[in-house]
Coordinates of C-alpha atoms (C1' of nucleotides) in Angstrom, one line a residue:
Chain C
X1 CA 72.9 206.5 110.4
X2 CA 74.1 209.8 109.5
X3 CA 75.5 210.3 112.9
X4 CA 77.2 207.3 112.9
X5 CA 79.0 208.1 109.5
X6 CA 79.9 211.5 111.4
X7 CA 82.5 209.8 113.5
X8 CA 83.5 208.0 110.5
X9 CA 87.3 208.7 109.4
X10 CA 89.9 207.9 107.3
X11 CA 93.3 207.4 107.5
X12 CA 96.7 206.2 105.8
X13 CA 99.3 204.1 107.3
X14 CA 102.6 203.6 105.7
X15 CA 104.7 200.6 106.1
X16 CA 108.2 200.8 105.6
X17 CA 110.8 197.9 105.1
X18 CA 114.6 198.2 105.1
X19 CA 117.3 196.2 105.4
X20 CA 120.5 196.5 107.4
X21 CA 122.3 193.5 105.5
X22 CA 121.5 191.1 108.9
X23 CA 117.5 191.8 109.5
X24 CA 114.5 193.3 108.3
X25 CA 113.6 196.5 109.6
X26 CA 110.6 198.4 109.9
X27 CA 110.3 202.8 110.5
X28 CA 108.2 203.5 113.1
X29 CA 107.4 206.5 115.0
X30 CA 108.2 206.5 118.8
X31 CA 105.9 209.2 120.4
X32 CA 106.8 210.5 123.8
X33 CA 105.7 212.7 125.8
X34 CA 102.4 214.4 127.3
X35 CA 99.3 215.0 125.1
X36 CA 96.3 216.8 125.4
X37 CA 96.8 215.5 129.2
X38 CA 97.5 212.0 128.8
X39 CA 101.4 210.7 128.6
X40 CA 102.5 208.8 125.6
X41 CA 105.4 206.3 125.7
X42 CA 104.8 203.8 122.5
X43 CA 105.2 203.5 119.0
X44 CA 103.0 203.7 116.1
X45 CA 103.4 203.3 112.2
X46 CA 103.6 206.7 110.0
X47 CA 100.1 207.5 109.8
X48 CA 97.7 210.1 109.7
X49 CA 93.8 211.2 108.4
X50 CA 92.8 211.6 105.0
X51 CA 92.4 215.4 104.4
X52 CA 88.9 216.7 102.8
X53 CA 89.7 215.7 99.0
X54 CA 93.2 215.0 98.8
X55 CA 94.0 211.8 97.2
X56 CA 94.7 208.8 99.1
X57 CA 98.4 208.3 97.1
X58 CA 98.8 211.6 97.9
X59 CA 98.0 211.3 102.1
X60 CA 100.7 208.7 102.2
X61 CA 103.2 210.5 100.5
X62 CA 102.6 213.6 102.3
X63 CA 102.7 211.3 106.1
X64 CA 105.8 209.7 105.2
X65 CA 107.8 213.1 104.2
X66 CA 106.2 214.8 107.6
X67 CA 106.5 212.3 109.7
X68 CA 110.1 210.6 108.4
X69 CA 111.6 213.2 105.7
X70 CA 111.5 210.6 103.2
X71 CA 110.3 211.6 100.0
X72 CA 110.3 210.1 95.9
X73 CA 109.6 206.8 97.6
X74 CA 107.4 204.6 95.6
X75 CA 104.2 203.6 98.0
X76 CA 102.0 200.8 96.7
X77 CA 98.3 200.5 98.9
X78 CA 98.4 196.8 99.9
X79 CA 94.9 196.3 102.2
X80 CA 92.7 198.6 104.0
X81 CA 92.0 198.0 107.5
X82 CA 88.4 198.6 108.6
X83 CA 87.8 196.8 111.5
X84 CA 85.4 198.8 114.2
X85 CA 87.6 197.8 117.3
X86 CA 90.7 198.7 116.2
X87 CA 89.4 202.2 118.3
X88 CA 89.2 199.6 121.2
X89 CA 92.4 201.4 123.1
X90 CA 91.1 205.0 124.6
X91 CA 94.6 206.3 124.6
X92 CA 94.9 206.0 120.5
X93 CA 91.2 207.7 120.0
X94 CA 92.6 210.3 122.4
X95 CA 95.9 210.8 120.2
X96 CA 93.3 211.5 117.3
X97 CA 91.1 213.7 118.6
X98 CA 93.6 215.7 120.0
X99 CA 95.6 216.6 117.0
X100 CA 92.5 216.8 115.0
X101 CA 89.8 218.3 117.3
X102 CA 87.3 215.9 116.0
X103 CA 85.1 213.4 117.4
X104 CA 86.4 210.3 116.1
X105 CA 84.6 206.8 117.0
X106 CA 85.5 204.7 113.7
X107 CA 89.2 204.9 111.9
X108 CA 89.1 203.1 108.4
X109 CA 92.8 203.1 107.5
X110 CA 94.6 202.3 104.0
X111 CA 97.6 201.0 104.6
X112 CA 100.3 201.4 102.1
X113 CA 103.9 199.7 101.6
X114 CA 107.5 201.1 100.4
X115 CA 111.4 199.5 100.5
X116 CA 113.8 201.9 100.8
X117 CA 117.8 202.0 101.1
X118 CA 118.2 201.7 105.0
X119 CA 121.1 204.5 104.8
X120 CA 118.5 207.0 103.8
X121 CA 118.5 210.1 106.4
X122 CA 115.7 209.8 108.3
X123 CA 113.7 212.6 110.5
X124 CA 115.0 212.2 114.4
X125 CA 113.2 215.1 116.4
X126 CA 110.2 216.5 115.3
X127 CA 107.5 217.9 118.6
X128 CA 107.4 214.6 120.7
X129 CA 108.0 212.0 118.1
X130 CA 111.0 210.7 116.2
X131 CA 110.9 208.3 113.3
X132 CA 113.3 205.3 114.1
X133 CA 114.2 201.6 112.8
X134 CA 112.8 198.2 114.4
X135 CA 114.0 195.1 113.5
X136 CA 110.8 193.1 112.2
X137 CA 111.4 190.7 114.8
X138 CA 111.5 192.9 117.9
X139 CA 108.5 194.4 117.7
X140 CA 107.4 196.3 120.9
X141 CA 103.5 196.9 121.6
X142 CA 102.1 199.1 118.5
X143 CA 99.0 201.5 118.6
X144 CA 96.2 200.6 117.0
X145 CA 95.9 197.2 115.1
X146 CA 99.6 198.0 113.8
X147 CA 101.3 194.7 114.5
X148 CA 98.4 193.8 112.3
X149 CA 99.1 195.7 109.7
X150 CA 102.7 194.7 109.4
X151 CA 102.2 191.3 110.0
X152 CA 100.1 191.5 106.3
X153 CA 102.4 193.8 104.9
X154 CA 104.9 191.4 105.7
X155 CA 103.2 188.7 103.8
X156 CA 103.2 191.2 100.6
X157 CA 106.3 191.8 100.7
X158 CA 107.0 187.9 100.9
X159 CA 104.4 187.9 97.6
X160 CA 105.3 190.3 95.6
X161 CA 108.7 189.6 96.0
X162 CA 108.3 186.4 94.7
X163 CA 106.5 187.3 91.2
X164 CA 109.3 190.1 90.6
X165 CA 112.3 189.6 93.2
X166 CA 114.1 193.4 91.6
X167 CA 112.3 195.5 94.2
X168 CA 114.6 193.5 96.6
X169 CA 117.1 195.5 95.4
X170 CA 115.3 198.7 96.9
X171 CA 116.1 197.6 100.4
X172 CA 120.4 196.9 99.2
X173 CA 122.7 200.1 99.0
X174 CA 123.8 200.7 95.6
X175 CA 126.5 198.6 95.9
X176 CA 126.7 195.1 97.5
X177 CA 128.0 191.6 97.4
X178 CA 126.0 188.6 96.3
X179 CA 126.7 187.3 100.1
X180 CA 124.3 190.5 101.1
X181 CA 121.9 189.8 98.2
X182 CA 121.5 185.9 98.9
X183 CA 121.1 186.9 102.9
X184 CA 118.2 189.4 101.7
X185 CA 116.6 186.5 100.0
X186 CA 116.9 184.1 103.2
X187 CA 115.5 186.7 105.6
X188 CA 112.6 187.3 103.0
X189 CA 111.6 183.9 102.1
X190 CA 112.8 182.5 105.3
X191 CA 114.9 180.0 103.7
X192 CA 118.5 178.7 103.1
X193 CA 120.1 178.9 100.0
X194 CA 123.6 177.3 98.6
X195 CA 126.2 179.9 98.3
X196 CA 127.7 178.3 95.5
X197 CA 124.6 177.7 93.3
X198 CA 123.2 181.4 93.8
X199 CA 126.6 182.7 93.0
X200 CA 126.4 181.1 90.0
X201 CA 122.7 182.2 89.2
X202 CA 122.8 185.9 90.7
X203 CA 126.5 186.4 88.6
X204 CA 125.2 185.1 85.4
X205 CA 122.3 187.7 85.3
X206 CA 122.3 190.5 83.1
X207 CA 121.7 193.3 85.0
X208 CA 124.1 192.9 87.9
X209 CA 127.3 194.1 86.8
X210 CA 130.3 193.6 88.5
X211 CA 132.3 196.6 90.0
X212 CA 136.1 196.7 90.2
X213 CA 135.8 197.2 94.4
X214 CA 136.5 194.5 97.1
X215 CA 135.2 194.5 100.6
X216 CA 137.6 195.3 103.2
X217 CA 139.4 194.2 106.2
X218 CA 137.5 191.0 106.0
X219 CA 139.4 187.6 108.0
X220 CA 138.6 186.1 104.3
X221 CA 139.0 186.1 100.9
X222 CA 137.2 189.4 100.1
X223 CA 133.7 189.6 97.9
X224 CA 133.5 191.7 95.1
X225 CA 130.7 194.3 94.7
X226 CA 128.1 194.3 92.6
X227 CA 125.3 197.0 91.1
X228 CA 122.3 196.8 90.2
X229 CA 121.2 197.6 86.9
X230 CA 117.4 198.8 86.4
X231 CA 117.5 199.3 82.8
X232 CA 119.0 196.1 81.8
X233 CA 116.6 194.3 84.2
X234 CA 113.8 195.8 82.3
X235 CA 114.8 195.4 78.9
X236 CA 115.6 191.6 80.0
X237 CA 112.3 191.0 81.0
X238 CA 110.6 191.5 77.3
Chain A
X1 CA 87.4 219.8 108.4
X2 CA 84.2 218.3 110.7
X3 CA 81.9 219.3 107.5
X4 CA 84.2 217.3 105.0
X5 CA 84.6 214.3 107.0
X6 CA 80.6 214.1 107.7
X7 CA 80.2 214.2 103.8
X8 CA 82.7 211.0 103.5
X9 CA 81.2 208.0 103.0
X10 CA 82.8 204.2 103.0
X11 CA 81.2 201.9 100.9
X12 CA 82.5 198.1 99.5
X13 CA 82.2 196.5 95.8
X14 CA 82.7 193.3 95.0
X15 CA 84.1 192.0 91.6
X16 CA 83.1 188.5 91.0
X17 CA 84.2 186.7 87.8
X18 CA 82.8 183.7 86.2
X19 CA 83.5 181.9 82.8
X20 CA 81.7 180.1 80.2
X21 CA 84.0 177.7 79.1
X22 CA 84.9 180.4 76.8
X23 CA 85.5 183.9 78.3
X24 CA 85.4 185.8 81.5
X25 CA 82.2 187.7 82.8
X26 CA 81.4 190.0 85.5
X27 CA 78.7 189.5 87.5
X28 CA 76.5 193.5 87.1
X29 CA 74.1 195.0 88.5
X30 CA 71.6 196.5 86.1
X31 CA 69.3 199.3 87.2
X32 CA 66.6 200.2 85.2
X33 CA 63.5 202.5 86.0
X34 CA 62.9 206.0 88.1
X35 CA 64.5 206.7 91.4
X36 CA 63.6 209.5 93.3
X37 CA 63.2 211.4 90.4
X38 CA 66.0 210.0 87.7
X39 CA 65.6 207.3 85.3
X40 CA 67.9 204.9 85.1
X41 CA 69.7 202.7 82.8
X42 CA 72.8 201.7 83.2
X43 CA 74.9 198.9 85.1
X44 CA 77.0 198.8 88.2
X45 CA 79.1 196.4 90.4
X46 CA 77.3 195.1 93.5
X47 CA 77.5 197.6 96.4
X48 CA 76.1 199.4 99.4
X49 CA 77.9 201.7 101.6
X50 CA 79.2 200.4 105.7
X51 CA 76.7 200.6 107.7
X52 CA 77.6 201.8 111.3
X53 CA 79.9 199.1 113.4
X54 CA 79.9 196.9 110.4
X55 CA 82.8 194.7 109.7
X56 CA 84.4 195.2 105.8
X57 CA 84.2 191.7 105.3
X58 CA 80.5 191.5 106.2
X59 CA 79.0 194.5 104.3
X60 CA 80.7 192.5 101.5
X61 CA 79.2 189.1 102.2
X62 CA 75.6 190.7 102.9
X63 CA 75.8 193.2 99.9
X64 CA 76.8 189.8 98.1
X65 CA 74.0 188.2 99.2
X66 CA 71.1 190.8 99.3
X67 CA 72.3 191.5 95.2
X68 CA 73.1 188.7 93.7
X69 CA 72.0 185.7 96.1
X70 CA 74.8 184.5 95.9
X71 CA 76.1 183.1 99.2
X72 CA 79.5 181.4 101.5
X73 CA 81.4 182.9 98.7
X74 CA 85.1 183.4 99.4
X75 CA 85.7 187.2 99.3
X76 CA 88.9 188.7 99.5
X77 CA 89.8 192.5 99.6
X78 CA 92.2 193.5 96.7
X79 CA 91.9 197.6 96.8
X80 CA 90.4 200.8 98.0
X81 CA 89.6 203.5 95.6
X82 CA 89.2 206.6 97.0
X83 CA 90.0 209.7 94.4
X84 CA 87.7 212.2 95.2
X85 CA 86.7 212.3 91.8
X86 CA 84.8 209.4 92.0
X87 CA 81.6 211.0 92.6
X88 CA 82.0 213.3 89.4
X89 CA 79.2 212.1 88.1
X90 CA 75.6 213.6 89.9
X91 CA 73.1 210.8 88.6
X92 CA 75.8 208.3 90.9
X93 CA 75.8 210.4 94.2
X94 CA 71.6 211.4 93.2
X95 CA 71.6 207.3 93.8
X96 CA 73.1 206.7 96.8
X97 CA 71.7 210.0 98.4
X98 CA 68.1 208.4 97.3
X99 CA 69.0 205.2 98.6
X100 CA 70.4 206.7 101.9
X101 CA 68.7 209.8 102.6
X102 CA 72.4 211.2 103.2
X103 CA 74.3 214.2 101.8
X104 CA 77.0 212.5 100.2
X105 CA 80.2 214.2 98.7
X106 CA 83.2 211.9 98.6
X107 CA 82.9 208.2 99.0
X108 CA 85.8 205.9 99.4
X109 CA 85.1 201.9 98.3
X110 CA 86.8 198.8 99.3
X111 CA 86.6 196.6 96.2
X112 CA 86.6 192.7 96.9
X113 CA 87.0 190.2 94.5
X114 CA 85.2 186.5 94.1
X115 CA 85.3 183.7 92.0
X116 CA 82.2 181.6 91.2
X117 CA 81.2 178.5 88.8
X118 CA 79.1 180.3 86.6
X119 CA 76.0 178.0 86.8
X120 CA 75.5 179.1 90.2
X121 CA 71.7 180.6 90.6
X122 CA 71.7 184.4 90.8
X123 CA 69.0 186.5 91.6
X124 CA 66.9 187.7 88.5
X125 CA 64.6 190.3 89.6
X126 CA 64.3 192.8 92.9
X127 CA 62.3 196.4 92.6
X128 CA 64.2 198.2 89.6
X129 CA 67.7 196.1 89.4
X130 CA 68.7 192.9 88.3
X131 CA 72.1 190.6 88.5
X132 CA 73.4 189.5 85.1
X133 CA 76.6 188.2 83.8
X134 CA 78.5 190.4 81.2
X135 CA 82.0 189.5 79.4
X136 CA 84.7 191.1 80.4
X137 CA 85.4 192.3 76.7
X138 CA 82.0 193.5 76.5
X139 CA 81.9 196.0 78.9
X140 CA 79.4 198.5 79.2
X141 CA 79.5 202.4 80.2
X142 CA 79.6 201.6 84.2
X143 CA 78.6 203.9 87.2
X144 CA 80.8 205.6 89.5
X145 CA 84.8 204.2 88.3
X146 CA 83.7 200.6 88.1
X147 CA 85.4 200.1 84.6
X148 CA 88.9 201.0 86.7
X149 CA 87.6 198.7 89.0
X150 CA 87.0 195.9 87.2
X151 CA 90.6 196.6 85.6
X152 CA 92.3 196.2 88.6
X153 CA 90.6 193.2 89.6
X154 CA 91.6 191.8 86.6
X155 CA 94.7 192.5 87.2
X156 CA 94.2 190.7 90.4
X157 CA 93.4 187.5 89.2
X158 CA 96.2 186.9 87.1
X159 CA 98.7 188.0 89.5
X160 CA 96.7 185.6 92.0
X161 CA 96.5 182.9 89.6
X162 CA 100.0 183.0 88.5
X163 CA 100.9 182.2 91.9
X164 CA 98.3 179.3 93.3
X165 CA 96.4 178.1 89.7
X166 CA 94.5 176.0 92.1
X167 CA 92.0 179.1 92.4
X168 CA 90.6 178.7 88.7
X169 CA 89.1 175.5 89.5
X170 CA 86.8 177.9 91.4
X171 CA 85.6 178.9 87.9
X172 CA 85.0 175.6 86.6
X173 CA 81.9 173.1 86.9
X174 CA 82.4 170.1 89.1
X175 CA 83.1 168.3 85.9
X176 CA 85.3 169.6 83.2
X177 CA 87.4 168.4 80.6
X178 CA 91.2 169.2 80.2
X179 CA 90.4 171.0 77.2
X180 CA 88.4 173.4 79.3
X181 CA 91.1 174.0 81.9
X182 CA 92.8 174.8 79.1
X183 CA 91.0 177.5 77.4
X184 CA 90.0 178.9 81.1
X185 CA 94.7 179.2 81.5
X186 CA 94.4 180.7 78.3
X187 CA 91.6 183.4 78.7
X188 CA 93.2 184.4 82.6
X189 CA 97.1 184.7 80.8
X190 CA 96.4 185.8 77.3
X191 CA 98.4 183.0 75.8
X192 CA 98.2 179.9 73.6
X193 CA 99.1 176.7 75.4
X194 CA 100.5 173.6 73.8
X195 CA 97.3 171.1 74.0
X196 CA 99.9 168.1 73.8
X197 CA 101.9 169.2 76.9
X198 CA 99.2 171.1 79.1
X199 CA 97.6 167.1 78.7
X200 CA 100.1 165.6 80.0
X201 CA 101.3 168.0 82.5
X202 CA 97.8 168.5 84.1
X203 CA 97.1 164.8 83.8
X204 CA 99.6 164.0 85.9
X205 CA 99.0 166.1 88.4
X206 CA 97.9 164.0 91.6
X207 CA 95.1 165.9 92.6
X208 CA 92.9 166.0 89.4
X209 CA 91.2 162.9 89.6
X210 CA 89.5 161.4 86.0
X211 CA 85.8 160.2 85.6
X212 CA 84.6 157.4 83.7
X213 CA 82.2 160.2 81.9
X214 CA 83.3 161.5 78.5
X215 CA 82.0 164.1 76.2
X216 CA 78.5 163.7 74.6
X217 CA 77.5 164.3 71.0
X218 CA 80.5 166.4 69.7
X219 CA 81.8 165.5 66.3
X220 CA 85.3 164.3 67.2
X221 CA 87.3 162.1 69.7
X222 CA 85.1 163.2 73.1
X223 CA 87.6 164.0 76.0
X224 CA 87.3 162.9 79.3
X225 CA 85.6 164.5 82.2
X226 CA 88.4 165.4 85.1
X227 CA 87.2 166.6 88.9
X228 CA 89.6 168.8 91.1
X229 CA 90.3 167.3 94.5
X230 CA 91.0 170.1 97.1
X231 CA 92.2 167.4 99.9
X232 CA 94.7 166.5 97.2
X233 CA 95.9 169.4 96.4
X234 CA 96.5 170.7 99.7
X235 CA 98.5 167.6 100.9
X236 CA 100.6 168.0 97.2
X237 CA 102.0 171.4 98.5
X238 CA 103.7 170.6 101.5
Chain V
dG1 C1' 80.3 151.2 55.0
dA2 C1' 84.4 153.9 53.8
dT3 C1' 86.3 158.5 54.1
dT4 C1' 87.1 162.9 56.1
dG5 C1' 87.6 166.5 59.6
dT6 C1' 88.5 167.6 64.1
dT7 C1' 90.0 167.2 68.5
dA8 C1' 91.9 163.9 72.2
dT9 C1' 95.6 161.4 73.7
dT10 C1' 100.2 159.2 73.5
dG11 C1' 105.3 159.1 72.3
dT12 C1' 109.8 160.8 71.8
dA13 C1' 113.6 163.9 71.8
dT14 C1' 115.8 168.2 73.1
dT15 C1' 116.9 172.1 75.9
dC16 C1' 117.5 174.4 80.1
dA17 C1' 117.1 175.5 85.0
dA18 C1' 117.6 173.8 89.6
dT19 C1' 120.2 171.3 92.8
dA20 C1' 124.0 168.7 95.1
dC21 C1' 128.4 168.8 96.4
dA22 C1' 133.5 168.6 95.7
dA23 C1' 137.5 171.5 94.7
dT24 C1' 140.0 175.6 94.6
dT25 C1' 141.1 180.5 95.7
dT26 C1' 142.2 184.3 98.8
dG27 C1' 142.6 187.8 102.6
dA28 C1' 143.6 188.4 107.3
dA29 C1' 144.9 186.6 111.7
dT30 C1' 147.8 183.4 114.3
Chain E
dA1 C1' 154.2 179.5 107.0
dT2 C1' 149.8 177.8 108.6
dT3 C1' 145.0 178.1 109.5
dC4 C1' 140.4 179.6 109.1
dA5 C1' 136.3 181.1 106.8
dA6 C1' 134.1 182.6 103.2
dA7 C1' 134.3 183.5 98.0
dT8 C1' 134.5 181.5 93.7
dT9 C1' 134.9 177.7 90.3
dG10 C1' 133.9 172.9 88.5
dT11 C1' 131.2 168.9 87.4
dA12 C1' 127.4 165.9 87.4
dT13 C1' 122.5 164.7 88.0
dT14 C1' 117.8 165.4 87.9
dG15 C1' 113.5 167.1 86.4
dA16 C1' 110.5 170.4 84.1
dA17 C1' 109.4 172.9 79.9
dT18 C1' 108.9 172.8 75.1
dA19 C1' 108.6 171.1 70.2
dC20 C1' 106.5 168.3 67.3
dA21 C1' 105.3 163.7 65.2
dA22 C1' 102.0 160.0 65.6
dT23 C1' 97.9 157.6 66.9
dA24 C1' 92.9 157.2 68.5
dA25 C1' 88.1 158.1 68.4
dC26 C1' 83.8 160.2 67.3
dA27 C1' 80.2 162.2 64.1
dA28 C1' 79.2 163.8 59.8
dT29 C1' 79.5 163.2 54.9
dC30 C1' 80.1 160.8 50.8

DNA sequence: GATTGTTATTGTATTCAATACAATTTGAAT
DNA sequence: ATTCAAATTGTATTGAATACAATAACAATC
């Protein structure tokens, strides 16, 4: 038994959502190249082991800056992933063991969620990897059980946006039309809404206050922009 | 970093709630007597650490099981804890070294979380520990961060609840009356509920189906026994 | 046996949000 | 000037949530 918890390891695995006003998009890291003797060509999420003490909100902030350049992003742990085959692929074990020099039979992984502003700079070169955006619904073959992982932290988005729909307004730049808003709530919830009625709704709110800018060069009448307002969302939710 | 990883350890708890027909309680393991050296005396969620290949979800059925007796209970995963500060306190790791003959320095646990009528049988007596049922509101000093644990599941169910209610009737006996369902609403959101209106609103509801039993011996108008009907209620969501 | 206290159950009215859908406005392209 | 497409405004209907008064029924007490 004590061998066996020998090979045991832990990891973090961050899944990032953004939104380029159209889809849902997720950052991945493409990894290309030749390791330790084997040649990589796939994608993985942001991931990486749990160091000797360090706190498991702290591994996934410290993956995401390394590995992306994001940093300040607010990560919530949604599920852990513990399944004993998802080492069932050589090539990912090998990944492992070569940037750690352990022997590594068992990857327990806590996999943790964030919504940024898809206009944030993102890391494009680092040593054989680049962090890049994939639509949700394009996915190519992941390592590991990462298609997995994304499929639930899909589902929690879905979830917690529907008990409190303002971190939807993490994934929208700071400015925005209620056209861009009501699309982010169709691609969420996977649903059609009336333009008309969710004007009505979205411009009656409190906290989104109208801006004195107009899109441009639109064949249309043009949309005005709109901001969002955390701190008279908050106080409107006593 | 080989040492630290072969001193991590994975372990699950589970969280399983019950009520009265008054308040919520946490089904506890109580150790009592000497273990390799320590007395004991205190209380602790249900838990054992992973064994080898083991899946999550079954070292938290069979942990369930071997504990409490309890058994073909719906677990779900809610959280990992894993500060490294967990194992501050010696008499904790002096319990699961005892138990496991294994040097133990960090251990990271998955809590699950479960729902169970109350009157279920639970197992009374093994060598030194018991199961017992304790009210939330009454907690005791716990082992290892169970209080936090037990916060967060908490946490869990109401955010659960608010979104499918239909899980509460998990907590109920077959039979119950609508004052009951009631007072379970009240105790999971922490609010007063209009008897007039939650009648009639839960009454109507197609998938609670009334009894011909009433009340016995109280000393006012006796209210009607109501059963849940799962078939119901998953045809009334489409 | 009538009265009282307590909770169950029924009745009624009001307010507010959600939805449907028609009508109008406006910017750019033809 | 006309047309197109999307933004914005208007109006009406429905149904759920809430407040609160009124009635029913059981056991205990007078």
């Amino acid at each position: 038994m004590e061998e066996e918890s020998a090979k045991l390891h832990l990891s973090v695995d961050c899944t990032v959502f953004g939104f380029d006003g159209n889809r849902l998009q997720v950052l991945l890291i493409r990894r290309i190249g030749e390791f330790g003797g084997l040649e990589f060509h796939d994608m993985k999420l942001p991931g990486d082991l749990v160091r000797g003490v360090e706190e498991l909100d702290d591994t996934a902030r410290r993956v995401l800056a390394e590995l992306t350049g994001l940093r300040n992003i607010p990560l919530v742990q949604f599920h852990a992933f513990g399944s004993a085959d998802r080492t069932r692929n050589p090539k990912d074990v090998h990944w492992v063991e070569y940037a750690h020099q352990a022997h590594v039979k068992r990857i327990v992984t806590i996999a943790y969620f964030a919504l940024v502003k898809i206009g944030k700079s993102i890391i494009h070169d680092m040593e054989g990897t680049e962090a890049v955006w994939i639509p949700v619904d394009e996915l190519p073959s992941l390592a590991f059980d990462h298609d997995k992982i994304i499929a639930v932290a899909l589902d929690y988005l879905r979830t917690f946006a529907s008990m409190d729909p303002s971190i939807l307004y993490d994934l929208l730049p700071r400015k925005f039309t209620v056209t861009q808003l009501r699309n982010l709530y169709e691609v969420v919830f996977g649903s059609k809404l009336d333009p008309a009625n969710f004007y009505k709704k979205m411009t009656q709110m409190p906290y989104l206050t109208a801006l004195d800018e107009y899109e441009q060069g639109v064949s249309h009448r043009a949309a005005r922009f709109y901001r969002f307002d955390k701190n008279k969302y908050n106080k409107s939710r006593l």
